[in-house]
Amino acid sequence: MLTTVAPAKSLSMLLVDNDRQFRAGIRNFLNFSQIRDRTVKVIGEAHYPALALSLIKQDSPDLILVDIKLTEEDGLPFLEQLRDSNVSSRILVLSDCQEDYWIYYAMQLGANGYVFKSQGSQQLLDAIATVMQNQIYLPPEVATGFFRKFQKTQASLPSQLGQPCNLSNRENDVLYWLVQGASNNEIAKQLYISVATVKVHLTNIFLKLQVTSRTQAIVAAIKMNLIQC
């Protein structure tokens, strides 16, 4: 007896961007994409916050892909409105804004990820896949800048180094250089250890922080105030 497997539910998205041409390009690209065996369906577009909020209430998209600079001042308040509305949709910022200010406050206001418009299409798909797994997406170079901004605003807080995940001194050293954006080879040179040893420490760090990638480890370090620059 043959059994049929139901096709995976499509991934519904709302595009929020005031550039009509850009929206059209992204829509056409996404509608022909698959993310982890799920087809993508762009179910709506908005070029200003009020329309976006109306569409979100009406359609409950799985993901909101948003530019935080819809006008000179609309982007961040819009993210704040989404946060205060307790929307169930995941939120991924896709923007030209590369300044630490925008990245930091977008994440503080509830964005689940941040990716630049100048990055490749595969990175966008990777970002979408990551945030749809209830994880945070930040490219490593963005995560490092975000960390530095966070550290400046948290300078008055007491250090929680090694708590509650109990990293060893050497693991803290590896995590420090990871946050600086260093590669495994660069970490090995800085700490006078082998690349293989760096990988062992990273595995232990990932287990203790309950993360699965370098970017997630950096974000965990930010949230837990684990590193003092």
PDB file of C-alpha atoms in Angstrom:
ATOM      1  CA  MET A   1       0.000   0.000   0.000  1.00  0.00           C
ATOM      2  CA  LEU A   2       1.433   3.327  -1.045  1.00  0.00           C
ATOM      3  CA  THR A   3       1.461   6.187   1.393  1.00  0.00           C
ATOM      4  CA  THR A   4       1.549   9.757   0.255  1.00  0.00           C
ATOM      5  CA  VAL A   5       3.546  12.379   2.071  1.00  0.00           C
ATOM      6  CA  ALA A   6       1.837  15.716   2.390  1.00  0.00           C
ATOM      7  CA  PRO A   7       3.924  18.552   0.975  1.00  0.00           C
ATOM      8  CA  ALA A   8       5.490  20.860   3.534  1.00  0.00           C
ATOM      9  CA  LYS A   9       3.504  23.985   4.236  1.00  0.00           C
ATOM     10  CA  SER A  10       4.790  26.979   2.310  1.00  0.00           C
ATOM     11  CA  LEU A  11       6.690  29.674   4.184  1.00  0.00           C
ATOM     12  CA  SER A  12       4.637  32.864   4.086  1.00  0.00           C
ATOM     13  CA  MET A  13       6.400  36.222   4.048  1.00  0.00           C
ATOM     14  CA  LEU A  14       5.531  39.886   4.169  1.00  0.00           C
ATOM     15  CA  LEU A  15       7.901  42.387   2.540  1.00  0.00           C
ATOM     16  CA  VAL A  16       8.114  45.827   4.150  1.00  0.00           C
ATOM     17  CA  ASP A  17      10.247  48.251   2.131  1.00  0.00           C
ATOM     18  CA  ASN A  18       9.560  51.636   0.541  1.00  0.00           C
ATOM     19  CA  ASP A  19      11.518  50.794  -2.629  1.00  0.00           C
ATOM     20  CA  ARG A  20       8.991  49.292  -5.068  1.00  0.00           C
ATOM     21  CA  GLN A  21      11.640  48.048  -7.487  1.00  0.00           C
ATOM     22  CA  PHE A  22      13.580  46.345  -4.716  1.00  0.00           C
ATOM     23  CA  ARG A  23      10.417  44.695  -3.385  1.00  0.00           C
ATOM     24  CA  ALA A  24       9.630  43.353  -6.850  1.00  0.00           C
ATOM     25  CA  GLY A  25      13.101  41.867  -7.223  1.00  0.00           C
ATOM     26  CA  ILE A  26      13.053  40.229  -3.797  1.00  0.00           C
ATOM     27  CA  ARG A  27       9.511  38.941  -4.337  1.00  0.00           C
ATOM     28  CA  ASN A  28      10.423  37.330  -7.650  1.00  0.00           C
ATOM     29  CA  PHE A  29      13.543  35.757  -6.161  1.00  0.00           C
ATOM     30  CA  LEU A  30      11.832  34.403  -3.042  1.00  0.00           C
ATOM     31  CA  ASN A  31       8.783  33.054  -4.845  1.00  0.00           C
ATOM     32  CA  PHE A  32      11.091  30.751  -6.816  1.00  0.00           C
ATOM     33  CA  SER A  33      13.103  29.689  -3.750  1.00  0.00           C
ATOM     34  CA  GLN A  34      12.939  26.790  -1.327  1.00  0.00           C
ATOM     35  CA  ILE A  35      14.097  26.958   2.268  1.00  0.00           C
ATOM     36  CA  ARG A  36      14.615  23.621   3.989  1.00  0.00           C
ATOM     37  CA  ASP A  37      12.153  21.880   1.647  1.00  0.00           C
ATOM     38  CA  ARG A  38       9.527  24.581   2.122  1.00  0.00           C
ATOM     39  CA  THR A  39       8.420  26.679  -0.802  1.00  0.00           C
ATOM     40  CA  VAL A  40       8.280  30.415  -0.214  1.00  0.00           C
ATOM     41  CA  LYS A  41       5.186  32.500  -0.801  1.00  0.00           C
ATOM     42  CA  VAL A  42       5.297  36.279  -0.521  1.00  0.00           C
ATOM     43  CA  ILE A  43       1.739  36.969   0.622  1.00  0.00           C
ATOM     44  CA  GLY A  44       1.940  40.739   0.854  1.00  0.00           C
ATOM     45  CA  GLU A  45       3.959  43.912   0.475  1.00  0.00           C
ATOM     46  CA  ALA A  46       3.893  47.202   2.328  1.00  0.00           C
ATOM     47  CA  HIS A  47       5.783  50.443   1.873  1.00  0.00           C
ATOM     48  CA  TYR A  48       4.800  52.094   5.152  1.00  0.00           C
ATOM     49  CA  PRO A  49       4.217  50.842   8.734  1.00  0.00           C
ATOM     50  CA  ALA A  50       0.435  51.296   9.015  1.00  0.00           C
ATOM     51  CA  LEU A  51      -0.192  49.154   5.945  1.00  0.00           C
ATOM     52  CA  ALA A  52       2.283  46.554   7.173  1.00  0.00           C
ATOM     53  CA  LEU A  53       0.542  46.301  10.556  1.00  0.00           C
ATOM     54  CA  SER A  54      -2.814  45.861   8.831  1.00  0.00           C
ATOM     55  CA  LEU A  55      -1.465  43.058   6.627  1.00  0.00           C
ATOM     56  CA  ILE A  56       0.190  41.352   9.587  1.00  0.00           C
ATOM     57  CA  LYS A  57      -3.087  41.360  11.505  1.00  0.00           C
ATOM     58  CA  GLN A  58      -4.946  40.061   8.453  1.00  0.00           C
ATOM     59  CA  ASP A  59      -2.532  37.379   7.208  1.00  0.00           C
ATOM     60  CA  SER A  60      -0.207  36.428  10.129  1.00  0.00           C
ATOM     61  CA  PRO A  61       2.870  35.780   7.961  1.00  0.00           C
ATOM     62  CA  ASP A  62       5.540  33.367   9.164  1.00  0.00           C
ATOM     63  CA  LEU A  63       8.252  35.948   8.492  1.00  0.00           C
ATOM     64  CA  ILE A  64       8.389  39.717   8.136  1.00  0.00           C
ATOM     65  CA  LEU A  65      11.272  40.913   5.971  1.00  0.00           C
ATOM     66  CA  VAL A  66      11.717  44.590   6.769  1.00  0.00           C
ATOM     67  CA  ASP A  67      13.982  47.531   6.000  1.00  0.00           C
ATOM     68  CA  ILE A  68      14.383  49.525   9.201  1.00  0.00           C
ATOM     69  CA  LYS A  69      14.818  52.794   7.315  1.00  0.00           C
ATOM     70  CA  LEU A  70      11.446  53.047   5.605  1.00  0.00           C
ATOM     71  CA  THR A  71      11.729  56.827   5.940  1.00  0.00           C
ATOM     72  CA  GLU A  72      14.085  58.951   7.966  1.00  0.00           C
ATOM     73  CA  GLU A  73      12.360  57.944  11.201  1.00  0.00           C
ATOM     74  CA  ASP A  74       9.790  55.182  10.659  1.00  0.00           C
ATOM     75  CA  GLY A  75      11.927  52.044  10.871  1.00  0.00           C
ATOM     76  CA  LEU A  76      12.782  51.712  14.537  1.00  0.00           C
ATOM     77  CA  PRO A  77       9.356  52.799  15.848  1.00  0.00           C
ATOM     78  CA  PHE A  78       7.823  50.209  13.513  1.00  0.00           C
ATOM     79  CA  LEU A  79       9.929  47.465  15.092  1.00  0.00           C
ATOM     80  CA  GLU A  80       8.854  48.754  18.491  1.00  0.00           C
ATOM     81  CA  GLN A  81       5.212  48.515  17.405  1.00  0.00           C
ATOM     82  CA  LEU A  82       5.761  44.927  16.304  1.00  0.00           C
ATOM     83  CA  ARG A  83       7.338  44.072  19.635  1.00  0.00           C
ATOM     84  CA  ASP A  84       4.557  45.703  21.638  1.00  0.00           C
ATOM     85  CA  SER A  85       1.920  43.967  19.494  1.00  0.00           C
ATOM     86  CA  ASN A  86       3.358  40.549  20.410  1.00  0.00           C
ATOM     87  CA  VAL A  87       3.234  39.358  16.805  1.00  0.00           C
ATOM     88  CA  SER A  88       4.075  35.689  16.325  1.00  0.00           C
ATOM     89  CA  SER A  89       5.931  36.314  13.052  1.00  0.00           C
ATOM     90  CA  ARG A  90       9.702  36.097  12.950  1.00  0.00           C
ATOM     91  CA  ILE A  91      11.372  39.388  11.992  1.00  0.00           C
ATOM     92  CA  LEU A  92      14.402  39.669   9.721  1.00  0.00           C
ATOM     93  CA  VAL A  93      15.875  43.073   8.918  1.00  0.00           C
ATOM     94  CA  LEU A  94      17.129  43.434   5.340  1.00  0.00           C
ATOM     95  CA  SER A  95      18.685  46.861   5.016  1.00  0.00           C
ATOM     96  CA  ASP A  96      21.425  49.040   3.558  1.00  0.00           C
ATOM     97  CA  CYS A  97      22.032  50.499   7.025  1.00  0.00           C
ATOM     98  CA  GLN A  98      25.357  49.119   8.243  1.00  0.00           C
ATOM     99  CA  GLU A  99      26.016  51.465  11.164  1.00  0.00           C
ATOM    100  CA  ASP A 100      26.243  49.860  14.608  1.00  0.00           C
ATOM    101  CA  TYR A 101      23.437  52.134  15.817  1.00  0.00           C
ATOM    102  CA  TRP A 102      20.842  50.614  13.499  1.00  0.00           C
ATOM    103  CA  ILE A 103      21.946  47.034  14.079  1.00  0.00           C
ATOM    104  CA  TYR A 104      22.048  47.386  17.850  1.00  0.00           C
ATOM    105  CA  TYR A 105      18.641  48.990  18.253  1.00  0.00           C
ATOM    106  CA  ALA A 106      16.975  46.736  15.686  1.00  0.00           C
ATOM    107  CA  MET A 107      18.036  43.712  17.719  1.00  0.00           C
ATOM    108  CA  GLN A 108      17.107  45.402  20.985  1.00  0.00           C
ATOM    109  CA  LEU A 109      13.630  46.037  19.587  1.00  0.00           C
ATOM    110  CA  GLY A 110      13.018  42.402  18.815  1.00  0.00           C
ATOM    111  CA  ALA A 111      14.444  41.646  15.373  1.00  0.00           C
ATOM    112  CA  ASN A 112      15.490  38.007  15.068  1.00  0.00           C
ATOM    113  CA  GLY A 113      18.194  38.704  12.527  1.00  0.00           C
ATOM    114  CA  TYR A 114      19.928  41.345  10.435  1.00  0.00           C
ATOM    115  CA  VAL A 115      21.346  41.048   6.937  1.00  0.00           C
ATOM    116  CA  PHE A 116      22.609  43.651   4.469  1.00  0.00           C
ATOM    117  CA  LYS A 117      21.016  44.186   1.064  1.00  0.00           C
ATOM    118  CA  SER A 118      24.510  44.105  -0.416  1.00  0.00           C
ATOM    119  CA  GLN A 119      25.033  40.506   0.683  1.00  0.00           C
ATOM    120  CA  GLY A 120      24.388  37.594  -1.642  1.00  0.00           C
ATOM    121  CA  SER A 121      21.130  35.771  -2.222  1.00  0.00           C
ATOM    122  CA  GLN A 122      22.422  32.616  -0.518  1.00  0.00           C
ATOM    123  CA  GLN A 123      23.178  34.588   2.643  1.00  0.00           C
ATOM    124  CA  LEU A 124      19.615  35.893   2.625  1.00  0.00           C
ATOM    125  CA  LEU A 125      18.263  32.344   2.338  1.00  0.00           C
ATOM    126  CA  ASP A 126      20.611  31.217   5.128  1.00  0.00           C
ATOM    127  CA  ALA A 127      19.393  34.076   7.311  1.00  0.00           C
ATOM    128  CA  ILE A 128      15.750  33.185   6.696  1.00  0.00           C
ATOM    129  CA  ALA A 129      16.390  29.506   7.447  1.00  0.00           C
ATOM    130  CA  THR A 130      18.178  30.436  10.681  1.00  0.00           C
ATOM    131  CA  VAL A 131      15.522  32.751  12.097  1.00  0.00           C
ATOM    132  CA  MET A 132      12.775  30.285  11.155  1.00  0.00           C
ATOM    133  CA  GLN A 133      14.504  27.784  13.453  1.00  0.00           C
ATOM    134  CA  ASN A 134      14.004  30.227  16.344  1.00  0.00           C
ATOM    135  CA  GLN A 135      17.654  31.233  16.230  1.00  0.00           C
ATOM    136  CA  ILE A 136      19.325  34.605  15.801  1.00  0.00           C
ATOM    137  CA  TYR A 137      21.115  35.433  12.565  1.00  0.00           C
ATOM    138  CA  LEU A 138      23.956  37.950  12.371  1.00  0.00           C
ATOM    139  CA  PRO A 139      26.886  37.778   9.966  1.00  0.00           C
ATOM    140  CA  PRO A 140      30.111  37.499  12.030  1.00  0.00           C
ATOM    141  CA  GLU A 141      31.296  41.010  11.119  1.00  0.00           C
ATOM    142  CA  VAL A 142      27.929  42.411  12.209  1.00  0.00           C
ATOM    143  CA  ALA A 143      27.935  40.411  15.431  1.00  0.00           C
ATOM    144  CA  THR A 144      31.324  41.838  16.389  1.00  0.00           C
ATOM    145  CA  GLY A 145      30.163  45.434  15.882  1.00  0.00           C
ATOM    146  CA  PHE A 146      26.943  44.676  17.739  1.00  0.00           C
ATOM    147  CA  PHE A 147      28.966  43.263  20.628  1.00  0.00           C
ATOM    148  CA  ARG A 148      31.110  46.390  20.885  1.00  0.00           C
ATOM    149  CA  LYS A 149      28.064  48.640  20.917  1.00  0.00           C
ATOM    150  CA  PHE A 150      26.485  46.454  23.574  1.00  0.00           C
ATOM    151  CA  GLN A 151      29.621  46.566  25.708  1.00  0.00           C
ATOM    152  CA  LYS A 152      29.637  50.377  25.694  1.00  0.00           C
ATOM    153  CA  THR A 153      26.060  50.508  26.961  1.00  0.00           C
ATOM    154  CA  GLN A 154      26.678  47.785  29.553  1.00  0.00           C
ATOM    155  CA  ALA A 155      29.934  49.161  30.991  1.00  0.00           C
ATOM    156  CA  SER A 156      28.332  49.953  34.346  1.00  0.00           C
ATOM    157  CA  LEU A 157      27.037  46.417  34.883  1.00  0.00           C
ATOM    158  CA  PRO A 158      29.022  43.934  37.004  1.00  0.00           C
ATOM    159  CA  SER A 159      30.823  41.236  35.059  1.00  0.00           C
ATOM    160  CA  GLN A 160      29.237  37.807  34.916  1.00  0.00           C
ATOM    161  CA  LEU A 161      32.346  36.200  33.461  1.00  0.00           C
ATOM    162  CA  GLY A 162      32.023  32.445  33.386  1.00  0.00           C
ATOM    163  CA  GLN A 163      28.458  32.423  34.713  1.00  0.00           C
ATOM    164  CA  PRO A 164      26.191  30.559  34.476  1.00  0.00           C
ATOM    165  CA  CYS A 165      27.875  28.375  31.858  1.00  0.00           C
ATOM    166  CA  ASN A 166      31.186  27.924  33.769  1.00  0.00           C
ATOM    167  CA  LEU A 167      33.618  28.427  30.926  1.00  0.00           C
ATOM    168  CA  SER A 168      37.221  27.602  31.726  1.00  0.00           C
ATOM    169  CA  ASN A 169      39.854  30.323  31.545  1.00  0.00           C
ATOM    170  CA  ARG A 170      41.084  28.996  28.209  1.00  0.00           C
ATOM    171  CA  GLU A 171      37.525  28.789  26.844  1.00  0.00           C
ATOM    172  CA  ASN A 172      37.028  32.419  27.870  1.00  0.00           C
ATOM    173  CA  ASP A 173      40.210  33.287  25.975  1.00  0.00           C
ATOM    174  CA  VAL A 174      38.951  31.517  22.849  1.00  0.00           C
ATOM    175  CA  LEU A 175      35.537  33.173  23.174  1.00  0.00           C
ATOM    176  CA  TYR A 176      37.181  36.599  23.492  1.00  0.00           C
ATOM    177  CA  TRP A 177      39.027  36.196  20.193  1.00  0.00           C
ATOM    178  CA  LEU A 178      35.950  34.692  18.561  1.00  0.00           C
ATOM    179  CA  VAL A 179      34.020  37.850  19.418  1.00  0.00           C
ATOM    180  CA  GLN A 180      36.797  39.926  17.857  1.00  0.00           C
ATOM    181  CA  GLY A 181      36.085  38.134  14.577  1.00  0.00           C
ATOM    182  CA  ALA A 182      39.225  35.972  14.607  1.00  0.00           C
ATOM    183  CA  SER A 183      39.411  32.778  12.560  1.00  0.00           C
ATOM    184  CA  ASN A 184      40.491  29.453  14.082  1.00  0.00           C
ATOM    185  CA  ASN A 185      44.009  29.988  12.722  1.00  0.00           C
ATOM    186  CA  GLU A 186      44.167  33.493  14.184  1.00  0.00           C
ATOM    187  CA  ILE A 187      42.902  32.285  17.564  1.00  0.00           C
ATOM    188  CA  ALA A 188      45.534  29.539  17.570  1.00  0.00           C
ATOM    189  CA  LYS A 189      48.308  32.076  16.872  1.00  0.00           C
ATOM    190  CA  GLN A 190      47.084  34.476  19.560  1.00  0.00           C
ATOM    191  CA  LEU A 191      46.900  31.753  22.221  1.00  0.00           C
ATOM    192  CA  TYR A 192      49.933  29.682  21.075  1.00  0.00           C
ATOM    193  CA  ILE A 193      47.855  26.537  20.692  1.00  0.00           C
ATOM    194  CA  SER A 194      47.027  24.285  17.743  1.00  0.00           C
ATOM    195  CA  VAL A 195      44.018  24.762  15.478  1.00  0.00           C
ATOM    196  CA  ALA A 196      42.803  21.326  16.592  1.00  0.00           C
ATOM    197  CA  THR A 197      42.838  22.520  20.207  1.00  0.00           C
ATOM    198  CA  VAL A 198      40.910  25.646  19.222  1.00  0.00           C
ATOM    199  CA  LYS A 199      38.247  23.423  17.650  1.00  0.00           C
ATOM    200  CA  VAL A 200      37.990  21.358  20.838  1.00  0.00           C
ATOM    201  CA  HIS A 201      37.521  24.525  22.907  1.00  0.00           C
ATOM    202  CA  LEU A 202      34.898  25.816  20.468  1.00  0.00           C
ATOM    203  CA  THR A 203      32.990  22.542  20.730  1.00  0.00           C
ATOM    204  CA  ASN A 204      32.977  22.853  24.525  1.00  0.00           C
ATOM    205  CA  ILE A 205      31.941  26.512  24.332  1.00  0.00           C
ATOM    206  CA  PHE A 206      29.049  25.679  22.006  1.00  0.00           C
ATOM    207  CA  LEU A 207      27.868  22.933  24.373  1.00  0.00           C
ATOM    208  CA  LYS A 208      28.053  25.152  27.452  1.00  0.00           C
ATOM    209  CA  LEU A 209      26.348  28.098  25.754  1.00  0.00           C
ATOM    210  CA  GLN A 210      23.808  25.756  24.108  1.00  0.00           C
ATOM    211  CA  VAL A 211      24.500  27.121  20.621  1.00  0.00           C
ATOM    212  CA  THR A 212      25.428  25.525  17.301  1.00  0.00           C
ATOM    213  CA  SER A 213      27.423  28.187  15.453  1.00  0.00           C
ATOM    214  CA  ARG A 214      30.075  30.873  15.886  1.00  0.00           C
ATOM    215  CA  THR A 215      27.551  33.655  15.347  1.00  0.00           C
ATOM    216  CA  GLN A 216      25.212  32.242  17.978  1.00  0.00           C
ATOM    217  CA  ALA A 217      28.140  31.977  20.413  1.00  0.00           C
ATOM    218  CA  ILE A 218      28.939  35.654  19.851  1.00  0.00           C
ATOM    219  CA  VAL A 219      25.306  36.621  20.420  1.00  0.00           C
ATOM    220  CA  ALA A 220      25.206  34.505  23.599  1.00  0.00           C
ATOM    221  CA  ALA A 221      28.343  36.277  24.844  1.00  0.00           C
ATOM    222  CA  ILE A 222      26.621  39.603  24.200  1.00  0.00           C
ATOM    223  CA  LYS A 223      23.420  38.665  26.008  1.00  0.00           C
ATOM    224  CA  MET A 224      25.196  37.093  28.993  1.00  0.00           C
ATOM    225  CA  ASN A 225      27.912  39.768  29.275  1.00  0.00           C
ATOM    226  CA  LEU A 226      30.567  37.060  29.268  1.00  0.00           C
ATOM    227  CA  ILE A 227      33.467  39.047  27.827  1.00  0.00           C
ATOM    228  CA  GLN A 228      35.102  42.239  29.040  1.00  0.00           C
ATOM    229  CA  CYS A 229      37.039  44.002  26.260  1.00  0.00           C
TER     230      CYS A 229
END
